[in-house]
Amino acid sequence: MSVQERKQRERADRERLIVATARELAEQQGWDAVTTRRLAERIEYSQPVLYSHFRGKREIIGAVALEGATEMAVAVRAATSAANSPRERVTALAHAYLDFAEHNPAVYDALFQLDGGLAYAQEDTPEPLKDAFAALLETLAEVAGDGIHPGLFTEVFWASLHGLATLTRTRRLLPEDAAQRVELLVDRLAAL
């Protein structure tokens, strides 16, 4: 391995460490606790080293969001691949999405609540974000209905899931009704 390859590998390792540490700190204490000073202390590098990888917290949030988008796409595809019917796939998708939001609140915030400097629904949208949407579209396109654009239907279904995830997390909805909400969403919006 050349010196340049070793340096590139070390740089990539440091970047992964910064992102993992930011994510861990955000999951434990919230995004307000994530500062370059605290990250530098935790990873035992100077703040200038952090700034050589990311221009600031916004870019770190964006990196966490991209990582989270990849994980969410994997979770959704894994859940839907085990289902045997369109109804089961849509139900599995909804549960996988809501489970991801519940178990990864800081990542979910990085993806959908915070400014990570990422473009959404545009030509320059990063591939992990496009793929996360594609993971939803793959299942929802088959139930969109006649005359309804599959992408538009996916956006509406996704918005409904996002609302459920957000309202549940902020304790605006009764937790004991969570399963019924998913069934209602599948039965009425997906008309299954």
PDB file of C-alpha atoms in Angstrom:
ATOM      1  CA  MET A   1       0.000   0.000   0.000  1.00  0.00           C
ATOM      2  CA  SER A   2       1.343   3.380  -0.959  1.00  0.00           C
ATOM      3  CA  VAL A   3       1.705   6.257   1.449  1.00  0.00           C
ATOM      4  CA  GLN A   4      -1.079   8.112  -0.347  1.00  0.00           C
ATOM      5  CA  GLU A   5      -3.439   5.106  -0.098  1.00  0.00           C
ATOM      6  CA  ARG A   6      -2.655   4.763   3.608  1.00  0.00           C
ATOM      7  CA  LYS A   7      -3.348   8.470   4.172  1.00  0.00           C
ATOM      8  CA  GLN A   8      -6.646   8.210   2.273  1.00  0.00           C
ATOM      9  CA  ARG A   9      -7.647   5.195   4.347  1.00  0.00           C
ATOM     10  CA  GLU A  10      -6.736   6.995   7.584  1.00  0.00           C
ATOM     11  CA  ARG A  11      -8.709  10.054   6.473  1.00  0.00           C
ATOM     12  CA  ALA A  12     -11.766   7.916   5.678  1.00  0.00           C
ATOM     13  CA  ASP A  13     -11.418   6.187   9.063  1.00  0.00           C
ATOM     14  CA  ARG A  14     -11.295   9.558  10.860  1.00  0.00           C
ATOM     15  CA  GLU A  15     -14.341  10.741   8.951  1.00  0.00           C
ATOM     16  CA  ARG A  16     -16.289   7.601   9.911  1.00  0.00           C
ATOM     17  CA  LEU A  17     -15.215   8.102  13.533  1.00  0.00           C
ATOM     18  CA  ILE A  18     -16.429  11.711  13.515  1.00  0.00           C
ATOM     19  CA  VAL A  19     -19.805  10.718  12.052  1.00  0.00           C
ATOM     20  CA  ALA A  20     -20.227   7.749  14.409  1.00  0.00           C
ATOM     21  CA  THR A  21     -19.300   9.850  17.428  1.00  0.00           C
ATOM     22  CA  ALA A  22     -21.655  12.669  16.416  1.00  0.00           C
ATOM     23  CA  ARG A  23     -24.443  10.175  15.915  1.00  0.00           C
ATOM     24  CA  GLU A  24     -23.790   8.505  19.265  1.00  0.00           C
ATOM     25  CA  LEU A  25     -23.678  11.820  21.100  1.00  0.00           C
ATOM     26  CA  ALA A  26     -26.862  13.023  19.363  1.00  0.00           C
ATOM     27  CA  GLU A  27     -28.706   9.793  20.202  1.00  0.00           C
ATOM     28  CA  GLN A  28     -27.622  10.054  23.836  1.00  0.00           C
ATOM     29  CA  GLN A  29     -28.003  13.773  24.482  1.00  0.00           C
ATOM     30  CA  GLY A  30     -29.644  15.367  21.452  1.00  0.00           C
ATOM     31  CA  TRP A  31     -28.203  17.393  18.598  1.00  0.00           C
ATOM     32  CA  ASP A  32     -27.664  20.461  20.790  1.00  0.00           C
ATOM     33  CA  ALA A  33     -24.954  18.487  22.594  1.00  0.00           C
ATOM     34  CA  VAL A  34     -23.058  17.908  19.352  1.00  0.00           C
ATOM     35  CA  THR A  35     -20.415  20.600  19.063  1.00  0.00           C
ATOM     36  CA  THR A  36     -17.059  20.510  17.348  1.00  0.00           C
ATOM     37  CA  ARG A  37     -15.386  20.992  20.720  1.00  0.00           C
ATOM     38  CA  ARG A  38     -17.141  17.987  22.271  1.00  0.00           C
ATOM     39  CA  LEU A  39     -16.535  15.869  19.179  1.00  0.00           C
ATOM     40  CA  ALA A  40     -12.849  16.780  19.175  1.00  0.00           C
ATOM     41  CA  GLU A  41     -12.573  15.801  22.838  1.00  0.00           C
ATOM     42  CA  ARG A  42     -14.370  12.501  22.331  1.00  0.00           C
ATOM     43  CA  ILE A  43     -12.391  11.391  19.302  1.00  0.00           C
ATOM     44  CA  GLU A  44      -9.133  12.812  20.675  1.00  0.00           C
ATOM     45  CA  TYR A  45      -8.343  14.968  17.673  1.00  0.00           C
ATOM     46  CA  SER A  46      -8.081  18.736  17.500  1.00  0.00           C
ATOM     47  CA  GLN A  47     -10.911  20.904  16.220  1.00  0.00           C
ATOM     48  CA  PRO A  48      -8.854  21.828  13.130  1.00  0.00           C
ATOM     49  CA  VAL A  49      -8.734  18.116  12.261  1.00  0.00           C
ATOM     50  CA  LEU A  50     -12.542  18.006  12.418  1.00  0.00           C
ATOM     51  CA  TYR A  51     -12.742  21.088  10.218  1.00  0.00           C
ATOM     52  CA  SER A  52     -10.435  19.424   7.703  1.00  0.00           C
ATOM     53  CA  HIS A  53     -13.223  16.841   7.210  1.00  0.00           C
ATOM     54  CA  PHE A  54     -16.389  18.890   7.754  1.00  0.00           C
ATOM     55  CA  ARG A  55     -16.910  22.646   7.585  1.00  0.00           C
ATOM     56  CA  GLY A  56     -19.126  22.475  10.638  1.00  0.00           C
ATOM     57  CA  LYS A  57     -22.007  20.815  12.396  1.00  0.00           C
ATOM     58  CA  ARG A  58     -24.325  21.233   9.415  1.00  0.00           C
ATOM     59  CA  GLU A  59     -22.132  18.998   7.247  1.00  0.00           C
ATOM     60  CA  ILE A  60     -21.840  16.457  10.048  1.00  0.00           C
ATOM     61  CA  ILE A  61     -25.636  16.349  10.296  1.00  0.00           C
ATOM     62  CA  GLY A  62     -25.737  15.817   6.529  1.00  0.00           C
ATOM     63  CA  ALA A  63     -23.274  12.924   6.779  1.00  0.00           C
ATOM     64  CA  VAL A  64     -25.372  11.312   9.517  1.00  0.00           C
ATOM     65  CA  ALA A  65     -28.479  11.807   7.378  1.00  0.00           C
ATOM     66  CA  LEU A  66     -26.896  10.074   4.380  1.00  0.00           C
ATOM     67  CA  GLU A  67     -25.803   7.165   6.532  1.00  0.00           C
ATOM     68  CA  GLY A  68     -29.288   6.984   8.028  1.00  0.00           C
ATOM     69  CA  ALA A  69     -30.961   7.068   4.617  1.00  0.00           C
ATOM     70  CA  THR A  70     -28.945   4.026   3.585  1.00  0.00           C
ATOM     71  CA  GLU A  71     -29.897   2.202   6.782  1.00  0.00           C
ATOM     72  CA  MET A  72     -33.564   3.088   6.422  1.00  0.00           C
ATOM     73  CA  ALA A  73     -33.641   1.837   2.819  1.00  0.00           C
ATOM     74  CA  VAL A  74     -32.091  -1.461   3.927  1.00  0.00           C
ATOM     75  CA  ALA A  75     -34.610  -1.821   6.766  1.00  0.00           C
ATOM     76  CA  VAL A  76     -37.598  -1.100   4.522  1.00  0.00           C
ATOM     77  CA  ARG A  77     -36.429  -3.483   1.802  1.00  0.00           C
ATOM     78  CA  ALA A  78     -35.707  -6.234   4.320  1.00  0.00           C
ATOM     79  CA  ALA A  79     -39.161  -5.874   5.855  1.00  0.00           C
ATOM     80  CA  THR A  80     -41.025  -5.790   2.553  1.00  0.00           C
ATOM     81  CA  SER A  81     -39.074  -8.660   0.971  1.00  0.00           C
ATOM     82  CA  ALA A  82     -40.450 -11.083   3.543  1.00  0.00           C
ATOM     83  CA  ALA A  83     -44.089 -10.165   2.794  1.00  0.00           C
ATOM     84  CA  ASN A  84     -46.256 -12.193   0.422  1.00  0.00           C
ATOM     85  CA  SER A  85     -48.964  -9.780  -0.695  1.00  0.00           C
ATOM     86  CA  PRO A  86     -49.236  -6.082  -1.503  1.00  0.00           C
ATOM     87  CA  ARG A  87     -51.107  -5.471   1.773  1.00  0.00           C
ATOM     88  CA  GLU A  88     -48.459  -7.293   3.793  1.00  0.00           C
ATOM     89  CA  ARG A  89     -45.681  -5.374   1.987  1.00  0.00           C
ATOM     90  CA  VAL A  90     -47.280  -1.981   2.641  1.00  0.00           C
ATOM     91  CA  THR A  91     -47.931  -2.893   6.278  1.00  0.00           C
ATOM     92  CA  ALA A  92     -44.340  -4.121   6.667  1.00  0.00           C
ATOM     93  CA  LEU A  93     -43.056  -0.920   5.049  1.00  0.00           C
ATOM     94  CA  ALA A  94     -45.063   1.236   7.451  1.00  0.00           C
ATOM     95  CA  HIS A  95     -43.875  -0.684  10.503  1.00  0.00           C
ATOM     96  CA  ALA A  96     -40.241  -0.679   9.329  1.00  0.00           C
ATOM     97  CA  TYR A  97     -40.338   3.072   8.732  1.00  0.00           C
ATOM     98  CA  LEU A  98     -41.943   3.825  12.098  1.00  0.00           C
ATOM     99  CA  ASP A  99     -39.587   1.438  13.904  1.00  0.00           C
ATOM    100  CA  PHE A 100     -36.596   3.126  12.282  1.00  0.00           C
ATOM    101  CA  ALA A 101     -37.856   6.544  13.393  1.00  0.00           C
ATOM    102  CA  GLU A 102     -38.478   5.309  16.932  1.00  0.00           C
ATOM    103  CA  HIS A 103     -35.150   3.527  17.391  1.00  0.00           C
ATOM    104  CA  ASN A 104     -32.988   6.166  15.677  1.00  0.00           C
ATOM    105  CA  PRO A 105     -34.452   9.521  16.729  1.00  0.00           C
ATOM    106  CA  ALA A 106     -31.281  11.582  16.182  1.00  0.00           C
ATOM    107  CA  VAL A 107     -30.721  10.031  12.766  1.00  0.00           C
ATOM    108  CA  TYR A 108     -34.369  10.585  11.898  1.00  0.00           C
ATOM    109  CA  ASP A 109     -34.001  14.233  12.909  1.00  0.00           C
ATOM    110  CA  ALA A 110     -30.865  14.537  10.772  1.00  0.00           C
ATOM    111  CA  LEU A 111     -32.790  13.097   7.834  1.00  0.00           C
ATOM    112  CA  PHE A 112     -36.042  14.999   8.119  1.00  0.00           C
ATOM    113  CA  GLN A 113     -35.946  17.781  10.702  1.00  0.00           C
ATOM    114  CA  LEU A 114     -32.510  19.411  10.732  1.00  0.00           C
ATOM    115  CA  ASP A 115     -30.594  21.315   8.085  1.00  0.00           C
ATOM    116  CA  GLY A 116     -27.798  19.064   6.922  1.00  0.00           C
ATOM    117  CA  GLY A 117     -27.242  21.052   3.760  1.00  0.00           C
ATOM    118  CA  LEU A 118     -28.707  18.300   1.589  1.00  0.00           C
ATOM    119  CA  ALA A 119     -30.959  18.778  -1.415  1.00  0.00           C
ATOM    120  CA  TYR A 120     -34.225  16.847  -1.326  1.00  0.00           C
ATOM    121  CA  ALA A 121     -36.472  16.163  -4.327  1.00  0.00           C
ATOM    122  CA  GLN A 122     -34.081  17.818  -6.747  1.00  0.00           C
ATOM    123  CA  GLU A 123     -31.721  16.702  -9.475  1.00  0.00           C
ATOM    124  CA  ASP A 124     -28.717  17.053  -7.173  1.00  0.00           C
ATOM    125  CA  THR A 125     -30.278  15.032  -4.354  1.00  0.00           C
ATOM    126  CA  PRO A 126     -27.594  12.656  -3.029  1.00  0.00           C
ATOM    127  CA  GLU A 127     -27.988   9.014  -4.049  1.00  0.00           C
ATOM    128  CA  PRO A 128     -28.653   7.653  -0.519  1.00  0.00           C
ATOM    129  CA  LEU A 129     -31.672   9.966  -0.225  1.00  0.00           C
ATOM    130  CA  LYS A 130     -32.921   8.977  -3.665  1.00  0.00           C
ATOM    131  CA  ASP A 131     -32.487   5.322  -2.756  1.00  0.00           C
ATOM    132  CA  ALA A 132     -34.414   5.707   0.513  1.00  0.00           C
ATOM    133  CA  PHE A 133     -37.310   7.186  -1.456  1.00  0.00           C
ATOM    134  CA  ALA A 134     -36.953   4.399  -4.040  1.00  0.00           C
ATOM    135  CA  ALA A 135     -37.239   1.825  -1.247  1.00  0.00           C
ATOM    136  CA  LEU A 136     -40.661   3.277  -0.413  1.00  0.00           C
ATOM    137  CA  LEU A 137     -41.669   3.672  -4.061  1.00  0.00           C
ATOM    138  CA  GLU A 138     -40.848   0.040  -4.899  1.00  0.00           C
ATOM    139  CA  THR A 139     -43.636  -1.164  -2.636  1.00  0.00           C
ATOM    140  CA  LEU A 140     -46.065   1.730  -2.850  1.00  0.00           C
ATOM    141  CA  ALA A 141     -46.076   1.986  -6.654  1.00  0.00           C
ATOM    142  CA  GLU A 142     -47.970  -1.289  -6.874  1.00  0.00           C
ATOM    143  CA  VAL A 143     -50.838   0.046  -4.740  1.00  0.00           C
ATOM    144  CA  ALA A 144     -51.027   3.655  -5.935  1.00  0.00           C
ATOM    145  CA  GLY A 145     -54.167   2.979  -7.918  1.00  0.00           C
ATOM    146  CA  ASP A 146     -55.272   3.686 -11.443  1.00  0.00           C
ATOM    147  CA  GLY A 147     -54.540   7.175 -12.678  1.00  0.00           C
ATOM    148  CA  ILE A 148     -52.460   8.095  -9.637  1.00  0.00           C
ATOM    149  CA  HIS A 149     -48.794   8.871 -10.177  1.00  0.00           C
ATOM    150  CA  PRO A 150     -46.790   6.376  -8.055  1.00  0.00           C
ATOM    151  CA  GLY A 151     -44.274   9.013  -6.966  1.00  0.00           C
ATOM    152  CA  LEU A 152     -47.007  11.358  -5.795  1.00  0.00           C
ATOM    153  CA  PHE A 153     -48.765   8.545  -3.941  1.00  0.00           C
ATOM    154  CA  THR A 154     -45.453   7.609  -2.296  1.00  0.00           C
ATOM    155  CA  GLU A 155     -44.940  11.211  -1.179  1.00  0.00           C
ATOM    156  CA  VAL A 156     -48.396  11.330   0.426  1.00  0.00           C
ATOM    157  CA  PHE A 157     -47.946   7.969   2.135  1.00  0.00           C
ATOM    158  CA  TRP A 158     -44.475   8.974   3.308  1.00  0.00           C
ATOM    159  CA  ALA A 159     -45.834  12.279   4.636  1.00  0.00           C
ATOM    160  CA  SER A 160     -48.451  10.322   6.588  1.00  0.00           C
ATOM    161  CA  LEU A 161     -45.778   8.055   8.055  1.00  0.00           C
ATOM    162  CA  HIS A 162     -43.639  11.062   8.918  1.00  0.00           C
ATOM    163  CA  GLY A 163     -46.579  12.671  10.683  1.00  0.00           C
ATOM    164  CA  LEU A 164     -47.246   9.512  12.664  1.00  0.00           C
ATOM    165  CA  ALA A 165     -43.570   9.159  13.577  1.00  0.00           C
ATOM    166  CA  THR A 166     -43.275  12.783  14.649  1.00  0.00           C
ATOM    167  CA  LEU A 167     -46.542  12.963  16.583  1.00  0.00           C
ATOM    168  CA  THR A 168     -45.872   9.640  18.299  1.00  0.00           C
ATOM    169  CA  ARG A 169     -42.382  10.663  19.333  1.00  0.00           C
ATOM    170  CA  THR A 170     -43.604  13.948  20.809  1.00  0.00           C
ATOM    171  CA  ARG A 171     -46.321  12.050  22.675  1.00  0.00           C
ATOM    172  CA  ARG A 172     -49.159  13.773  20.831  1.00  0.00           C
ATOM    173  CA  LEU A 173     -50.772  10.414  20.041  1.00  0.00           C
ATOM    174  CA  LEU A 174     -51.797   7.594  22.353  1.00  0.00           C
ATOM    175  CA  PRO A 175     -49.198   4.811  22.086  1.00  0.00           C
ATOM    176  CA  GLU A 176     -51.771   2.038  22.480  1.00  0.00           C
ATOM    177  CA  ASP A 177     -53.370   3.032  19.154  1.00  0.00           C
ATOM    178  CA  ALA A 178     -50.163   2.760  17.079  1.00  0.00           C
ATOM    179  CA  ALA A 179     -51.045  -0.525  15.363  1.00  0.00           C
ATOM    180  CA  GLN A 180     -54.559   0.701  14.548  1.00  0.00           C
ATOM    181  CA  ARG A 181     -53.121   3.823  12.930  1.00  0.00           C
ATOM    182  CA  VAL A 182     -50.969   1.709  10.614  1.00  0.00           C
ATOM    183  CA  GLU A 183     -53.943  -0.482   9.727  1.00  0.00           C
ATOM    184  CA  LEU A 184     -56.061   2.587   8.998  1.00  0.00           C
ATOM    185  CA  LEU A 185     -53.316   4.084   6.844  1.00  0.00           C
ATOM    186  CA  VAL A 186     -52.951   0.854   4.885  1.00  0.00           C
ATOM    187  CA  ASP A 187     -56.699   0.238   4.601  1.00  0.00           C
ATOM    188  CA  ARG A 188     -57.750   3.770   3.619  1.00  0.00           C
ATOM    189  CA  LEU A 189     -54.827   5.499   1.983  1.00  0.00           C
ATOM    190  CA  ALA A 190     -53.472   2.449   0.186  1.00  0.00           C
ATOM    191  CA  ALA A 191     -57.031   1.108  -0.201  1.00  0.00           C
ATOM    192  CA  LEU A 192     -55.978  -2.446   0.639  1.00  0.00           C
TER     193      LEU A 192
END
